[in-house]
JSON list of C-alpha atoms in Angstrom, two decimals:
[
{"chain": "A", "resi": 1, "resn": "MET", "atom": "CA", "xyz": [-0.27, -0.04, 0.29]},
{"chain": "A", "resi": 2, "resn": "PRO", "atom": "CA", "xyz": [1.38, 3.35, -0.57]},
{"chain": "A", "resi": 3, "resn": "HIS", "atom": "CA", "xyz": [2.40, 5.42, 1.69]},
{"chain": "A", "resi": 4, "resn": "PRO", "atom": "CA", "xyz": [0.74, 8.85, 1.76]},
{"chain": "A", "resi": 5, "resn": "ALA", "atom": "CA", "xyz": [3.21, 11.03, 1.42]},
{"chain": "A", "resi": 6, "resn": "ASP", "atom": "CA", "xyz": [4.16, 8.74, -2.09]},
{"chain": "A", "resi": 7, "resn": "GLN", "atom": "CA", "xyz": [0.07, 9.51, -2.83]},
{"chain": "A", "resi": 8, "resn": "ALA", "atom": "CA", "xyz": [0.49, 13.24, -2.32]},
{"chain": "A", "resi": 9, "resn": "GLU", "atom": "CA", "xyz": [3.94, 13.43, -5.07]},
{"chain": "A", "resi": 10, "resn": "SER", "atom": "CA", "xyz": [1.58, 12.08, -8.02]},
{"chain": "A", "resi": 11, "resn": "LYS", "atom": "CA", "xyz": [-0.88, 14.62, -7.23]},
{"chain": "A", "resi": 12, "resn": "GLY", "atom": "CA", "xyz": [1.11, 17.11, -8.25]},
{"chain": "A", "resi": 13, "resn": "GLN", "atom": "CA", "xyz": [2.26, 18.54, -4.90]},
{"chain": "A", "resi": 14, "resn": "SER", "atom": "CA", "xyz": [6.44, 17.98, -3.87]},
{"chain": "A", "resi": 15, "resn": "GLY", "atom": "CA", "xyz": [6.65, 16.42, 0.16]},
{"chain": "A", "resi": 16, "resn": "ILE", "atom": "CA", "xyz": [8.35, 19.96, 0.86]},
{"chain": "A", "resi": 17, "resn": "LEU", "atom": "CA", "xyz": [5.54, 22.89, -0.29]},
{"chain": "A", "resi": 18, "resn": "ARG", "atom": "CA", "xyz": [3.19, 20.49, 1.58]},
{"chain": "A", "resi": 19, "resn": "ALA", "atom": "CA", "xyz": [5.50, 20.49, 4.39]},
{"chain": "A", "resi": 20, "resn": "ALA", "atom": "CA", "xyz": [6.14, 24.32, 4.43]},
{"chain": "A", "resi": 21, "resn": "LEU", "atom": "CA", "xyz": [3.38, 25.86, 3.30]},
{"chain": "A", "resi": 22, "resn": "SER", "atom": "CA", "xyz": [0.44, 23.82, 5.08]},
{"chain": "A", "resi": 23, "resn": "ALA", "atom": "CA", "xyz": [2.84, 23.31, 7.97]},
{"chain": "A", "resi": 24, "resn": "SER", "atom": "CA", "xyz": [2.04, 19.51, 7.07]},
{"chain": "A", "resi": 25, "resn": "CYS", "atom": "CA", "xyz": [2.76, 16.60, 8.74]},
{"chain": "A", "resi": 26, "resn": "PRO", "atom": "CA", "xyz": [5.06, 14.18, 6.44]},
{"chain": "A", "resi": 27, "resn": "ARG", "atom": "CA", "xyz": [3.58, 10.97, 7.91]},
{"chain": "A", "resi": 28, "resn": "CYS", "atom": "CA", "xyz": [0.27, 11.75, 8.52]},
{"chain": "A", "resi": 29, "resn": "ARG", "atom": "CA", "xyz": [-0.61, 15.10, 6.96]},
{"chain": "A", "resi": 30, "resn": "ALA", "atom": "CA", "xyz": [-1.37, 16.53, 10.37]},
{"chain": "A", "resi": 31, "resn": "ARG", "atom": "CA", "xyz": [-1.29, 20.62, 10.88]},
{"chain": "A", "resi": 32, "resn": "THR", "atom": "CA", "xyz": [1.49, 19.98, 13.17]},
{"chain": "A", "resi": 33, "resn": "LEU", "atom": "CA", "xyz": [4.35, 20.75, 12.15]},
{"chain": "A", "resi": 34, "resn": "PHE", "atom": "CA", "xyz": [5.19, 23.79, 12.58]},
{"chain": "A", "resi": 35, "resn": "ALA", "atom": "CA", "xyz": [5.12, 25.78, 16.53]},
{"chain": "A", "resi": 36, "resn": "GLY", "atom": "CA", "xyz": [5.61, 29.53, 15.41]},
{"chain": "A", "resi": 37, "resn": "PRO", "atom": "CA", "xyz": [6.01, 30.71, 11.96]},
{"chain": "A", "resi": 38, "resn": "ALA", "atom": "CA", "xyz": [9.42, 29.48, 10.68]},
{"chain": "A", "resi": 39, "resn": "THR", "atom": "CA", "xyz": [9.99, 26.81, 14.75]},
{"chain": "A", "resi": 40, "resn": "PHE", "atom": "CA", "xyz": [9.45, 23.56, 14.10]},
{"chain": "A", "resi": 41, "resn": "ALA", "atom": "CA", "xyz": [7.01, 22.08, 16.07]},
{"chain": "A", "resi": 42, "resn": "PRO", "atom": "CA", "xyz": [9.12, 19.56, 19.30]},
{"chain": "A", "resi": 43, "resn": "ARG", "atom": "CA", "xyz": [6.93, 16.71, 17.82]},
{"chain": "A", "resi": 44, "resn": "CYS", "atom": "CA", "xyz": [4.52, 16.04, 15.42]},
{"chain": "A", "resi": 45, "resn": "ARG", "atom": "CA", "xyz": [0.66, 15.21, 18.01]},
{"chain": "A", "resi": 46, "resn": "ALA", "atom": "CA", "xyz": [-1.44, 13.14, 16.03]},
{"chain": "A", "resi": 47, "resn": "CYS", "atom": "CA", "xyz": [1.66, 10.35, 14.88]},
{"chain": "A", "resi": 48, "resn": "GLY", "atom": "CA", "xyz": [4.56, 10.83, 17.68]},
{"chain": "A", "resi": 49, "resn": "GLN", "atom": "CA", "xyz": [7.19, 11.80, 14.33]},
{"chain": "A", "resi": 50, "resn": "ASP", "atom": "CA", "xyz": [9.91, 13.44, 16.34]},
{"chain": "A", "resi": 51, "resn": "PHE", "atom": "CA", "xyz": [10.12, 16.78, 14.74]},
{"chain": "A", "resi": 52, "resn": "ALA", "atom": "CA", "xyz": [12.62, 19.21, 16.74]},
{"chain": "A", "resi": 53, "resn": "SER", "atom": "CA", "xyz": [15.82, 16.84, 16.40]},
{"chain": "A", "resi": 54, "resn": "HIS", "atom": "CA", "xyz": [15.47, 18.40, 13.04]},
{"chain": "A", "resi": 55, "resn": "GLU", "atom": "CA", "xyz": [15.62, 21.82, 13.54]},
{"chain": "A", "resi": 56, "resn": "LEU", "atom": "CA", "xyz": [18.04, 24.21, 11.12]},
{"chain": "A", "resi": 57, "resn": "GLN", "atom": "CA", "xyz": [20.04, 26.74, 14.10]},
{"chain": "A", "resi": 58, "resn": "GLY", "atom": "CA", "xyz": [22.72, 29.22, 13.88]},
{"chain": "A", "resi": 59, "resn": "ARG", "atom": "CA", "xyz": [25.38, 28.80, 11.19]},
{"chain": "A", "resi": 60, "resn": "GLN", "atom": "CA", "xyz": [23.69, 25.37, 9.51]},
{"chain": "A", "resi": 61, "resn": "LEU", "atom": "CA", "xyz": [21.02, 28.66, 8.10]},
{"chain": "A", "resi": 62, "resn": "TYR", "atom": "CA", "xyz": [23.55, 30.85, 6.37]},
{"chain": "A", "resi": 63, "resn": "PRO", "atom": "CA", "xyz": [22.59, 28.72, 3.78]},
{"chain": "A", "resi": 64, "resn": "VAL", "atom": "CA", "xyz": [19.75, 29.96, 3.19]},
{"chain": "A", "resi": 65, "resn": "MET", "atom": "CA", "xyz": [20.32, 33.43, 4.73]},
{"chain": "A", "resi": 66, "resn": "LEU", "atom": "CA", "xyz": [22.13, 35.10, 2.91]},
{"chain": "A", "resi": 67, "resn": "PRO", "atom": "CA", "xyz": [21.10, 34.32, -0.22]},
{"chain": "A", "resi": 68, "resn": "VAL", "atom": "CA", "xyz": [17.98, 35.33, 0.75]},
{"chain": "A", "resi": 69, "resn": "MET", "atom": "CA", "xyz": [18.97, 39.11, 1.92]},
{"chain": "A", "resi": 70, "resn": "VAL", "atom": "CA", "xyz": [21.51, 39.77, -0.95]},
{"chain": "A", "resi": 71, "resn": "LEU", "atom": "CA", "xyz": [18.40, 39.17, -3.23]},
{"chain": "A", "resi": 72, "resn": "LEU", "atom": "CA", "xyz": [16.29, 41.28, -1.17]},
{"chain": "A", "resi": 73, "resn": "ILE", "atom": "CA", "xyz": [18.75, 44.39, -0.46]},
{"chain": "A", "resi": 74, "resn": "LEU", "atom": "CA", "xyz": [19.07, 43.90, -5.23]},
{"chain": "A", "resi": 75, "resn": "VAL", "atom": "CA", "xyz": [15.87, 43.44, -5.62]},
{"chain": "A", "resi": 76, "resn": "ALA", "atom": "CA", "xyz": [15.50, 47.00, -3.17]},
{"chain": "A", "resi": 77, "resn": "LEU", "atom": "CA", "xyz": [17.84, 48.83, -5.13]},
{"chain": "A", "resi": 78, "resn": "ARG", "atom": "CA", "xyz": [16.50, 48.44, -8.56]},
{"chain": "A", "resi": 79, "resn": "LEU", "atom": "CA", "xyz": [13.58, 48.62, -7.34]},
{"chain": "A", "resi": 80, "resn": "ASP", "atom": "CA", "xyz": [13.67, 51.89, -5.64]},
{"chain": "A", "resi": 81, "resn": "ASP", "atom": "CA", "xyz": [16.17, 53.61, -8.78]},
{"chain": "A", "resi": 82, "resn": "VAL", "atom": "CA", "xyz": [13.19, 52.56, -11.08]},
{"chain": "A", "resi": 83, "resn": "VAL", "atom": "CA", "xyz": [9.94, 53.38, -9.70]},
{"chain": "A", "resi": 84, "resn": "ARG", "atom": "CA", "xyz": [11.50, 56.27, -6.47]},
{"chain": "A", "resi": 85, "resn": "PHE", "atom": "CA", "xyz": [8.73, 55.49, -3.99]},
{"chain": "A", "resi": 86, "resn": "PRO", "atom": "CA", "xyz": [8.38, 58.02, -1.31]},
{"chain": "A", "resi": 87, "resn": "VAL", "atom": "CA", "xyz": [10.12, 56.55, 1.80]},
{"chain": "A", "resi": 88, "resn": "TRP", "atom": "CA", "xyz": [7.14, 56.65, 4.21]},
{"chain": "A", "resi": 89, "resn": "VAL", "atom": "CA", "xyz": [6.20, 53.64, 2.01]},
{"chain": "A", "resi": 90, "resn": "LEU", "atom": "CA", "xyz": [9.32, 52.30, 2.00]},
{"chain": "A", "resi": 91, "resn": "ALA", "atom": "CA", "xyz": [8.98, 52.54, 5.60]},
{"chain": "A", "resi": 92, "resn": "LEU", "atom": "CA", "xyz": [5.99, 50.70, 5.37]},
{"chain": "A", "resi": 93, "resn": "VAL", "atom": "CA", "xyz": [6.16, 48.61, 2.65]},
{"chain": "A", "resi": 94, "resn": "TRP", "atom": "CA", "xyz": [10.13, 46.73, 3.17]},
{"chain": "A", "resi": 95, "resn": "PRO", "atom": "CA", "xyz": [10.14, 45.04, 6.25]},
{"chain": "A", "resi": 96, "resn": "LEU", "atom": "CA", "xyz": [6.19, 43.73, 6.44]},
{"chain": "A", "resi": 97, "resn": "LEU", "atom": "CA", "xyz": [8.32, 42.34, 3.07]},
{"chain": "A", "resi": 98, "resn": "ALA", "atom": "CA", "xyz": [11.49, 41.27, 3.99]},
{"chain": "A", "resi": 99, "resn": "ALA", "atom": "CA", "xyz": [9.90, 39.60, 7.55]},
{"chain": "A", "resi": 100, "resn": "GLY", "atom": "CA", "xyz": [6.75, 37.21, 4.70]},
{"chain": "A", "resi": 101, "resn": "VAL", "atom": "CA", "xyz": [9.92, 36.52, 2.14]},
{"chain": "A", "resi": 102, "resn": "VAL", "atom": "CA", "xyz": [12.22, 35.40, 5.09]},
{"chain": "A", "resi": 103, "resn": "THR", "atom": "CA", "xyz": [9.74, 32.90, 6.74]},
{"chain": "A", "resi": 104, "resn": "LEU", "atom": "CA", "xyz": [8.44, 32.12, 3.97]},
{"chain": "A", "resi": 105, "resn": "ALA", "atom": "CA", "xyz": [12.41, 30.52, 3.41]},
{"chain": "A", "resi": 106, "resn": "LEU", "atom": "CA", "xyz": [12.81, 29.46, 6.17]},
{"chain": "A", "resi": 107, "resn": "ARG", "atom": "CA", "xyz": [10.05, 26.47, 6.72]},
{"chain": "A", "resi": 108, "resn": "VAL", "atom": "CA", "xyz": [10.80, 25.65, 3.13]},
{"chain": "A", "resi": 109, "resn": "ALA", "atom": "CA", "xyz": [13.90, 25.51, 4.08]},
{"chain": "A", "resi": 110, "resn": "LYS", "atom": "CA", "xyz": [13.61, 23.28, 7.37]},
{"chain": "A", "resi": 111, "resn": "ALA", "atom": "CA", "xyz": [10.68, 21.03, 5.18]},
{"chain": "A", "resi": 112, "resn": "ALA", "atom": "CA", "xyz": [13.26, 20.34, 2.94]},
{"chain": "A", "resi": 113, "resn": "ARG", "atom": "CA", "xyz": [15.52, 18.90, 5.77]},
{"chain": "A", "resi": 114, "resn": "LEU", "atom": "CA", "xyz": [13.06, 17.56, 7.39]},
{"chain": "A", "resi": 115, "resn": "VAL", "atom": "CA", "xyz": [11.44, 15.82, 4.82]},
{"chain": "A", "resi": 116, "resn": "ARG", "atom": "CA", "xyz": [14.68, 14.55, 3.14]},
{"chain": "A", "resi": 117, "resn": "ARG", "atom": "CA", "xyz": [16.11, 12.98, 6.52]},
{"chain": "A", "resi": 118, "resn": "LEU", "atom": "CA", "xyz": [12.44, 11.26, 7.17]},
{"chain": "A", "resi": 119, "resn": "ARG", "atom": "CA", "xyz": [13.07, 9.76, 3.81]},
{"chain": "A", "resi": 120, "resn": "ARG", "atom": "CA", "xyz": [17.39, 8.63, 3.98]},
{"chain": "A", "resi": 121, "resn": "GLU", "atom": "CA", "xyz": [16.51, 7.31, 7.62]},
{"chain": "A", "resi": 122, "resn": "GLY", "atom": "CA", "xyz": [12.34, 5.52, 6.25]},
{"chain": "A", "resi": 123, "resn": "GLY", "atom": "CA", "xyz": [10.35, 7.12, 8.45]},
{"chain": "A", "resi": 124, "resn": "ALA", "atom": "CA", "xyz": [7.58, 9.72, 5.88]}
]
């Protein structure tokens, strides 16, 4: 019998994106993966899968965050050259946009590592 994660991939949505965007557990699909915006829950409340041991922290996040930050800075500079928004608009928009992009990048990177490790260990 195919595993539910394999069925989701056959429907066109990868386990990584499903886990990152909907906070779905790779094993049981319950929405229990994240306890905060980009922080894993200690374990799945539905199936008991351990998430805490797969949490990316500290220097492990550099390969994810550095390119995201460089890209945000380059986009901000280029947009400022092209559009010339007033400073108050930039002060309102960029913090929200940067927080959203960083959170999404962290969720995808953490979910990718979790799904990859669980597949390697045979747990997802």
